[in-house]
GROMACS .gro file of C-alpha atoms in nm:
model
  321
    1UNK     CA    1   0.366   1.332  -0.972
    2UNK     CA    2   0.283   1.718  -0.969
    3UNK     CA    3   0.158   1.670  -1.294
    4UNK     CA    4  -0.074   1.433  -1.176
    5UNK     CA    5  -0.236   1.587  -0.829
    6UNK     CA    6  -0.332   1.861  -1.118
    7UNK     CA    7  -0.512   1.666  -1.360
    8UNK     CA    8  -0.697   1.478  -1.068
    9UNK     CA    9  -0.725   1.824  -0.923
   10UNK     CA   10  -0.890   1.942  -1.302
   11UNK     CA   11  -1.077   1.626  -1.321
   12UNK     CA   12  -1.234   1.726  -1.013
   13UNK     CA   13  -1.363   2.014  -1.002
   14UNK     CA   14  -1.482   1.945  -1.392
   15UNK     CA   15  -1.891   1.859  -1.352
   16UNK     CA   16  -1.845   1.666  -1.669
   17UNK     CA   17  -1.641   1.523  -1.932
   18UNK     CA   18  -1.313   1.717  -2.036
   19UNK     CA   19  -1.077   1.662  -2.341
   20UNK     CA   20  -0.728   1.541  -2.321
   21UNK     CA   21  -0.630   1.819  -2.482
   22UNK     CA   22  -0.862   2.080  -2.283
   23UNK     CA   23  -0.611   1.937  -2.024
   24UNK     CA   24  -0.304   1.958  -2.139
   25UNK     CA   25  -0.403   2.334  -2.289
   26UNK     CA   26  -0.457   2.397  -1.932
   27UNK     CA   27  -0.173   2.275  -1.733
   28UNK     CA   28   0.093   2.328  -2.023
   29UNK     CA   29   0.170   2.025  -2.097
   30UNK     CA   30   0.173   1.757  -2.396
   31UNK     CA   31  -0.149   1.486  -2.446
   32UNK     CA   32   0.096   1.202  -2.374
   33UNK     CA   33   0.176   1.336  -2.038
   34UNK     CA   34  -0.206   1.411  -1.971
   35UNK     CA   35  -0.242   1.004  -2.100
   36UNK     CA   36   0.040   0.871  -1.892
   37UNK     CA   37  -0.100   1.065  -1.552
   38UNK     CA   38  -0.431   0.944  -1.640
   39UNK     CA   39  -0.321   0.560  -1.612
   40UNK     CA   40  -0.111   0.650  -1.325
   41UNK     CA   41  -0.418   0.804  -1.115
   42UNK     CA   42  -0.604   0.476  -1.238
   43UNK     CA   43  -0.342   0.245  -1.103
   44UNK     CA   44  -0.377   0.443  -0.785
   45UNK     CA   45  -0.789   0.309  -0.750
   46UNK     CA   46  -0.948   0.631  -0.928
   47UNK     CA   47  -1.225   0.524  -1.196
   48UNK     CA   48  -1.171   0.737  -1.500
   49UNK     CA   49  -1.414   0.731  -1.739
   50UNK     CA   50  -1.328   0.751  -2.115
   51UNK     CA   51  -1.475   0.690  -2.438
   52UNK     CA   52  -1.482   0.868  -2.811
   53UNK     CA   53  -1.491   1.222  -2.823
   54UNK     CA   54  -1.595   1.266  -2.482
   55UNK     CA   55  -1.265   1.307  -2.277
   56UNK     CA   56  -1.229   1.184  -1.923
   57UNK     CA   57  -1.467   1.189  -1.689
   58UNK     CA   58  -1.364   1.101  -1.292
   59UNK     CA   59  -1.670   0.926  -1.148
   60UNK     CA   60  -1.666   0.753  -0.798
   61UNK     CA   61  -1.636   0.441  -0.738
   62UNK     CA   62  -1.672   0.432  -0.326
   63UNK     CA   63  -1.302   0.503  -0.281
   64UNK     CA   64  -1.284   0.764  -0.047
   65UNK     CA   65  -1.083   1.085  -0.189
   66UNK     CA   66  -1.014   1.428  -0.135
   67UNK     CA   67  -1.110   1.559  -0.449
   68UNK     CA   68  -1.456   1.396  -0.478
   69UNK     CA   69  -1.536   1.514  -0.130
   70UNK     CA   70  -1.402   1.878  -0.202
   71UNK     CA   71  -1.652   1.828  -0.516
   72UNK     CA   72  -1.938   1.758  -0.308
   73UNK     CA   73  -1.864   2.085  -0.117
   74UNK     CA   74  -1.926   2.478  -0.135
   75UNK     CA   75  -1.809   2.649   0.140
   76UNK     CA   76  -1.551   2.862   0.079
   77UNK     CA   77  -1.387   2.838   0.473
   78UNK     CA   78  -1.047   2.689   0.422
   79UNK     CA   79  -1.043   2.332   0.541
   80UNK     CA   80  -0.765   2.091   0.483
   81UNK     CA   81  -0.886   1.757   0.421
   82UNK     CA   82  -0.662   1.441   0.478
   83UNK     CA   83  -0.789   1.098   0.397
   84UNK     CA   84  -0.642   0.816   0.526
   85UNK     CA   85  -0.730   0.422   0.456
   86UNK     CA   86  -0.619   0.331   0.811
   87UNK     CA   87  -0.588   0.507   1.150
   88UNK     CA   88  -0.627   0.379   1.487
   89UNK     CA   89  -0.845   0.633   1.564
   90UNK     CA   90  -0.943   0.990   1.382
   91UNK     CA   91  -0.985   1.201   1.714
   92UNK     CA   92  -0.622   1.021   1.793
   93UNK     CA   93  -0.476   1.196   1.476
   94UNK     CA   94  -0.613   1.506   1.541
   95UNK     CA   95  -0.488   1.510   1.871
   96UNK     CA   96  -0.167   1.455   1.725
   97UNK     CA   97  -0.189   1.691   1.458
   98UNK     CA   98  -0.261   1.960   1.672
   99UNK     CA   99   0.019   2.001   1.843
  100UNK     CA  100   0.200   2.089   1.517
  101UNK     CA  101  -0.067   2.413   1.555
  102UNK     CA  102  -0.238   2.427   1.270
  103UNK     CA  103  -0.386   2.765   1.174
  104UNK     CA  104  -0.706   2.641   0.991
  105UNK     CA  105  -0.926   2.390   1.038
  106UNK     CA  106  -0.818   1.994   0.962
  107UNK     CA  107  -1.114   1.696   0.840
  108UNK     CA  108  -0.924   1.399   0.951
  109UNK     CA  109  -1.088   1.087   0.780
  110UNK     CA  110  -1.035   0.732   0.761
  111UNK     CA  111  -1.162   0.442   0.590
  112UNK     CA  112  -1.128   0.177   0.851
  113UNK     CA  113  -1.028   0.260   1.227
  114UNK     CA  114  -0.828   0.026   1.464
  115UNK     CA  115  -0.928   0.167   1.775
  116UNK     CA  116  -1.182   0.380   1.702
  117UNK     CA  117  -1.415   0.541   2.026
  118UNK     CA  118  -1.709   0.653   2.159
  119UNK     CA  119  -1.785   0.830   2.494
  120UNK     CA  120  -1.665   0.646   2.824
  121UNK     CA  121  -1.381   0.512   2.606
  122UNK     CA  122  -1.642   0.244   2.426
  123UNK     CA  123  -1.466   0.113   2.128
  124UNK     CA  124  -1.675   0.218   1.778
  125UNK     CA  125  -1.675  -0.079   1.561
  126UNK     CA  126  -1.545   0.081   1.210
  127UNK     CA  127  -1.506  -0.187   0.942
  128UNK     CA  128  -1.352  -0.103   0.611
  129UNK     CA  129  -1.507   0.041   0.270
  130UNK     CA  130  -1.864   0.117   0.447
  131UNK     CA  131  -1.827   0.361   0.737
  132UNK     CA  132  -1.719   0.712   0.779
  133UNK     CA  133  -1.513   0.820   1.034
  134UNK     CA  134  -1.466   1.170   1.066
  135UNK     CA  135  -1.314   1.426   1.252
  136UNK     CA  136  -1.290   1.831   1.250
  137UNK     CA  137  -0.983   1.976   1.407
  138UNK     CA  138  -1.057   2.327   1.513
  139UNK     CA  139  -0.728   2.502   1.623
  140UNK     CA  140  -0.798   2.816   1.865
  141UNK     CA  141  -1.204   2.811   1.880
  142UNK     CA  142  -1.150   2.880   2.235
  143UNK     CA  143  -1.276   3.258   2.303
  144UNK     CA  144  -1.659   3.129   2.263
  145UNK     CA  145  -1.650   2.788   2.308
  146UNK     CA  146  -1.957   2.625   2.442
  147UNK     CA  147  -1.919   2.207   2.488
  148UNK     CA  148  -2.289   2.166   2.556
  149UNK     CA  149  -2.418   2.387   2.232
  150UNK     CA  150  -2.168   2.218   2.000
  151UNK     CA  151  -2.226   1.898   2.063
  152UNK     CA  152  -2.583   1.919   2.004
  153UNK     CA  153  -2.546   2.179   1.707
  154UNK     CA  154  -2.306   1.927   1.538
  155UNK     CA  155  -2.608   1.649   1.571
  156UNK     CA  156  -2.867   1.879   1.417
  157UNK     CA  157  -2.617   1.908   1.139
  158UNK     CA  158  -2.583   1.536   1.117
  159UNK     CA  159  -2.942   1.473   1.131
  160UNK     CA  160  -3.039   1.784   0.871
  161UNK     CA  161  -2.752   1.644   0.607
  162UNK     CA  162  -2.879   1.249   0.651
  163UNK     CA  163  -3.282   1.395   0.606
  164UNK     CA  164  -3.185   1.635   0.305
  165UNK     CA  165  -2.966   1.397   0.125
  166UNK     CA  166  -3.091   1.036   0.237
  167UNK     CA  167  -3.471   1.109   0.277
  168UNK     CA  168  -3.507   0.974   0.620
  169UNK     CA  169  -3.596   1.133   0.936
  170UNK     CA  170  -3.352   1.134   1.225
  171UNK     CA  171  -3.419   1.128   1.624
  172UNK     CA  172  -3.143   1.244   1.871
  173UNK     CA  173  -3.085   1.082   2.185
  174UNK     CA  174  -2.940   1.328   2.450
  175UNK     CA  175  -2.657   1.436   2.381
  176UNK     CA  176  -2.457   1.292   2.105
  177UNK     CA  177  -2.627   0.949   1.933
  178UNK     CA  178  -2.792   1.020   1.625
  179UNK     CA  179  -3.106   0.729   1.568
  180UNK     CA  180  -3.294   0.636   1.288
  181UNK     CA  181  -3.591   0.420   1.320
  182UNK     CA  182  -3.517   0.343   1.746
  183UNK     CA  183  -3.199   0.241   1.638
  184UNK     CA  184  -2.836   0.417   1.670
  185UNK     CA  185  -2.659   0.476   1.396
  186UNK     CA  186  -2.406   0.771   1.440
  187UNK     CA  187  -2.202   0.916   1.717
  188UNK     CA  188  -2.062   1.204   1.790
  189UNK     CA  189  -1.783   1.292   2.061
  190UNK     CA  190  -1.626   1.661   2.094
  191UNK     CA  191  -1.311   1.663   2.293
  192UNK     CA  192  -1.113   1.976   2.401
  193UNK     CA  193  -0.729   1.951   2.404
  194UNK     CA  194  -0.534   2.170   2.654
  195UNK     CA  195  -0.267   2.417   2.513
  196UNK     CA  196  -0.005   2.341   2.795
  197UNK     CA  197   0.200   2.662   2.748
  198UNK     CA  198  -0.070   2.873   2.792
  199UNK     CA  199  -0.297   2.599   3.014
  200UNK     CA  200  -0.618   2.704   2.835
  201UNK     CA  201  -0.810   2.533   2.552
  202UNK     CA  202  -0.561   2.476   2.220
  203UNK     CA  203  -0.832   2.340   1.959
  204UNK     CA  204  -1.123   2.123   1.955
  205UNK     CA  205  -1.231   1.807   1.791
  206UNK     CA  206  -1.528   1.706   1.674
  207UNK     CA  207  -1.580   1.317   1.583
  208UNK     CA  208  -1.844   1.178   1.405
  209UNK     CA  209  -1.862   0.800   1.342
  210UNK     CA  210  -2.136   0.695   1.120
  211UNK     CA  211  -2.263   0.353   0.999
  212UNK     CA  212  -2.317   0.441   0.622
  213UNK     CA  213  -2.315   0.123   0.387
  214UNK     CA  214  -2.232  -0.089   0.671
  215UNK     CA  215  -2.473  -0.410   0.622
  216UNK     CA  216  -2.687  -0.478   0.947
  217UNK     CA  217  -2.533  -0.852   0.913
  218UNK     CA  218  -2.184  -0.707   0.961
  219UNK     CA  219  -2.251  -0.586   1.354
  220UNK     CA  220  -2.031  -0.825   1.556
  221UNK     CA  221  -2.332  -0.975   1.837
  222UNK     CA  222  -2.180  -0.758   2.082
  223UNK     CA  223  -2.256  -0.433   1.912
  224UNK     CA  224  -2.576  -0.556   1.769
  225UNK     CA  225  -2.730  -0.575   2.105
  226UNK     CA  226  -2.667  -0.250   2.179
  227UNK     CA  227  -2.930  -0.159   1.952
  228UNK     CA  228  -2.685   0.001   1.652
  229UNK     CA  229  -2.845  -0.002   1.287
  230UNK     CA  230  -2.723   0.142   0.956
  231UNK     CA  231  -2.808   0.385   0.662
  232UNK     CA  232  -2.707   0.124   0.398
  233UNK     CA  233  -3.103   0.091   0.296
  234UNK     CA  234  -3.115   0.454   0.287
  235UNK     CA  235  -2.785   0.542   0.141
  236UNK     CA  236  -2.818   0.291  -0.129
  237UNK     CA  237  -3.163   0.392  -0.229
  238UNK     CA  238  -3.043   0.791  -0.275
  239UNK     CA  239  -2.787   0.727  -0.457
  240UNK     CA  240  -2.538   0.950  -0.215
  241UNK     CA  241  -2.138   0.804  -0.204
  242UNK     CA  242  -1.980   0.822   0.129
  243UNK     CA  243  -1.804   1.116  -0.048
  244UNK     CA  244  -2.066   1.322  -0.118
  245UNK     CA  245  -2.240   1.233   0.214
  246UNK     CA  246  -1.828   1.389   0.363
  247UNK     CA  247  -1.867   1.677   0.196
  248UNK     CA  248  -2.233   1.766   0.205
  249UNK     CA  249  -2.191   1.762   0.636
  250UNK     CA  250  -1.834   1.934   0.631
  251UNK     CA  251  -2.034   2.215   0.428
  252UNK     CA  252  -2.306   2.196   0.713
  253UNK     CA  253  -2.032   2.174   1.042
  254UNK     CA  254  -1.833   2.439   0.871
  255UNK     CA  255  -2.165   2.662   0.867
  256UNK     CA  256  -2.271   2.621   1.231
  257UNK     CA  257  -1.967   2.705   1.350
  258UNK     CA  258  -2.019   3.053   1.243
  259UNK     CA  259  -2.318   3.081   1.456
  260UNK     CA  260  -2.380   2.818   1.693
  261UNK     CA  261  -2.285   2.991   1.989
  262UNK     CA  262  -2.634   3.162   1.944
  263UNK     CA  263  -2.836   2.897   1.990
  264UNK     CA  264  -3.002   2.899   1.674
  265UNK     CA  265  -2.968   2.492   1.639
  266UNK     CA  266  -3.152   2.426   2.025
  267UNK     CA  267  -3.562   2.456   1.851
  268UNK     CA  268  -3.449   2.204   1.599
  269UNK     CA  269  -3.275   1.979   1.850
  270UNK     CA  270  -3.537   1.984   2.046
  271UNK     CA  271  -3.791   1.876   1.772
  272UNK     CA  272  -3.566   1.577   1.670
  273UNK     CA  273  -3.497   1.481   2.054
  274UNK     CA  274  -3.649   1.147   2.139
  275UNK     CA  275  -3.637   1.187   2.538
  276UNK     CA  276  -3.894   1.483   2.591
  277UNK     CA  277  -4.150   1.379   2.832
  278UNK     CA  278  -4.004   1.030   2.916
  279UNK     CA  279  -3.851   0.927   3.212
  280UNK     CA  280  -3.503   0.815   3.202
  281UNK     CA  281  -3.235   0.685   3.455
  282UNK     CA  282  -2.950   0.942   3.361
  283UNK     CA  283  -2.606   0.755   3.467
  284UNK     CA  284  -2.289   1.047   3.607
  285UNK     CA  285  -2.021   0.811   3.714
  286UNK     CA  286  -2.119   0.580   4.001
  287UNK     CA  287  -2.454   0.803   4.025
  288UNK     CA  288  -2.802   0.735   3.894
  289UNK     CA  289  -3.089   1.003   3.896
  290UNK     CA  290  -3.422   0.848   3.750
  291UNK     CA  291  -3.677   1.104   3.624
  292UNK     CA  292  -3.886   1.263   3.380
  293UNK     CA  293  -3.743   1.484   3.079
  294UNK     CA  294  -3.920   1.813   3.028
  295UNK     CA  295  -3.692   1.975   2.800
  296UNK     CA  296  -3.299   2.073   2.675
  297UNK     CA  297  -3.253   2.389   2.733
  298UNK     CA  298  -3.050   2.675   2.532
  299UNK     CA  299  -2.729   2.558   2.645
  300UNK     CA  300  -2.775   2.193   2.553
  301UNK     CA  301  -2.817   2.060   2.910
  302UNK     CA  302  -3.099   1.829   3.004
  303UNK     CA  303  -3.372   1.940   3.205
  304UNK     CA  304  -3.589   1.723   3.489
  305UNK     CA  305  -3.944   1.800   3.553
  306UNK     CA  306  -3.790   1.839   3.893
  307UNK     CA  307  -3.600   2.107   3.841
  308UNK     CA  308  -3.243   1.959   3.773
  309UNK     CA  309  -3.004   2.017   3.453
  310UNK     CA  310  -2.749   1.783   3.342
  311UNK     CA  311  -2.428   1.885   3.088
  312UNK     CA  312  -2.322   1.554   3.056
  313UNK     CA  313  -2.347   1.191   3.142
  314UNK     CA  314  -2.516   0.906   2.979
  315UNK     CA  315  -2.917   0.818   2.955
  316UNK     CA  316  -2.895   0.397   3.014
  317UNK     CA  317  -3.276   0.377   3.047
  318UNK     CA  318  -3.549   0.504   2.889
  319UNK     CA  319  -3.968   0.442   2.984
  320UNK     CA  320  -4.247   0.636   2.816
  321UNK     CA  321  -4.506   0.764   3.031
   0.00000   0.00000   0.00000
């Protein structure tokens, strides 16, 4: 079984084809042995290319894996990625695996979710083979943490990875729905955990939920009319596997965090925001506030023409002027 995590492990980091023996050269071991783990990784769901002189190639065939995602990626942070075909829910497992303190960030990502969420507890409808469901554990990013500037930094990273890689241009709806084309099609919710030895802040999650090659026909009514669309057109068009689309906005989350307590992401999320200069009924538990948005300032909070900021709650309405 080692044997075979290291030729999937050679396979993937390989941009092309590589010879059987080029393999077994390199992990020391005989051509049968590279043959036999080769039909054993196939039997597992990985498409192997072969053919004449050409060696094996491993291509992807939609089955999300840890080495095609760590292919699509070049940041050298350490990250430990752990794929999963079924969770209840990926913040849920992070949760979990934090209290095990981890000392370096953890990608938690499934291929279906049981019980996946939004904000306000809203169940995320995450069907199998289409969606990604992501989420970054961050163990002790507690000495600068700012909610308000990493939620919105992590959707300028969503948005800049879908325009650079998918060729379509995203809107942001205050402060975590990603849109494209008036309709929603990714969320994002950050959640702090509490260390409860030391009662501050243990790590932070960041979950992304994103409807990828999800077909627009596939939207139970219920979540249809809340006005949730997909990047299937998009996706399929570009050419980009939910793989490479993983590791493409890893690269990008692992990036901002090295900065985003500056600020740096707040011009660009204000250029994507849809809400500017519309007036909006802004729902905070039982309490509505209807007015006009003039900006989001540099801490992520949203700003009133009358004066008043909001860090959280939810925009239910929206009017242009």
């Amino acid at each position: 079984m080692k044997s075979n995590r290291q030729i999937l492990e050679l396979l993937a980091t390989t941009a092309g084809f590589i010879s059987g023996q080029a393999i077994a050269d390199q992990l020391g071991c005989s051509r049968t042995a590279v043959w036999k783990g080769i039909n054993a990784l196939r039997d597992e769901g990985y498409t192997i290319e072969s053919g004449g002189k050409r060696g094996y190639h491993l291509a992807d065939n939609g089955k999300l894996a840890v080495p095609l995602i760590q292919r699509a990626m070049r940041s050298t942070t350490p990250l430990e990625i752990k794929v999963t075909a079924t969770l209840p829910s990926t913040n849920a497992k992070a949760k979990e695996l934090s209290t095990q303190h981890p000392t370096t960030p953890i990608a938690i990502i499934a291929d279906t979710q049981t019980a996946g969420y939004g904000r306000q507890g809203r169940t995320f409808f995450s069907p199998a083979g289409t969606g990604i469901y992501v989420t970054l554990l961050l163990p002790h990013l507690t000495g600068s943490l700012n909610p308000g500037l990493l939620t919105t930094s992590t959707a300028v990273v969503l948005s800049q990875t879908i325009s650079r890689l998918l060729h379509v241009e995203p809107t942001i709806k205050w402060v975590n729905d990603v849109n494209v084309n008036g309709q929603k099609i990714a969320g994002i919710l950050t959640e702090g955990i509490a260390d409860l030895e030391t009662h501050g802040l243990g790590a932070v999650i960041i979950g992304t939920g994103i409807n990828y090659l999800t077909p627009a026909a596939a939207f139970p009514p219920e979540v249809a009319a809340r006005g949730v669309g997909t990047l299937e057109p998009a996706a399929k068009k570009a050419g980009i596997s939910r793989n490479g689309f993983i590791g493409a906005y890893l690269d990008g989350l692992l990036e901002m965090l090295k900065s985003y307590t500056t600020g740096q992401y707040m011009d660009e999320y204000r250029k994507r925001c849809d809400l500017i200069g519309k007036a909006v009924t802004i729902q905070q538990g039982t309490e509505k506030v209807v007015g006009t948005v003039q900006t989001i300032n540099d801490t992520g909070q949203l700003v009133l023409t009358t004066g008043q900021t909001f860090s959280a709650g939810e925009v239910t309405k929206v009017r242009a002027q």
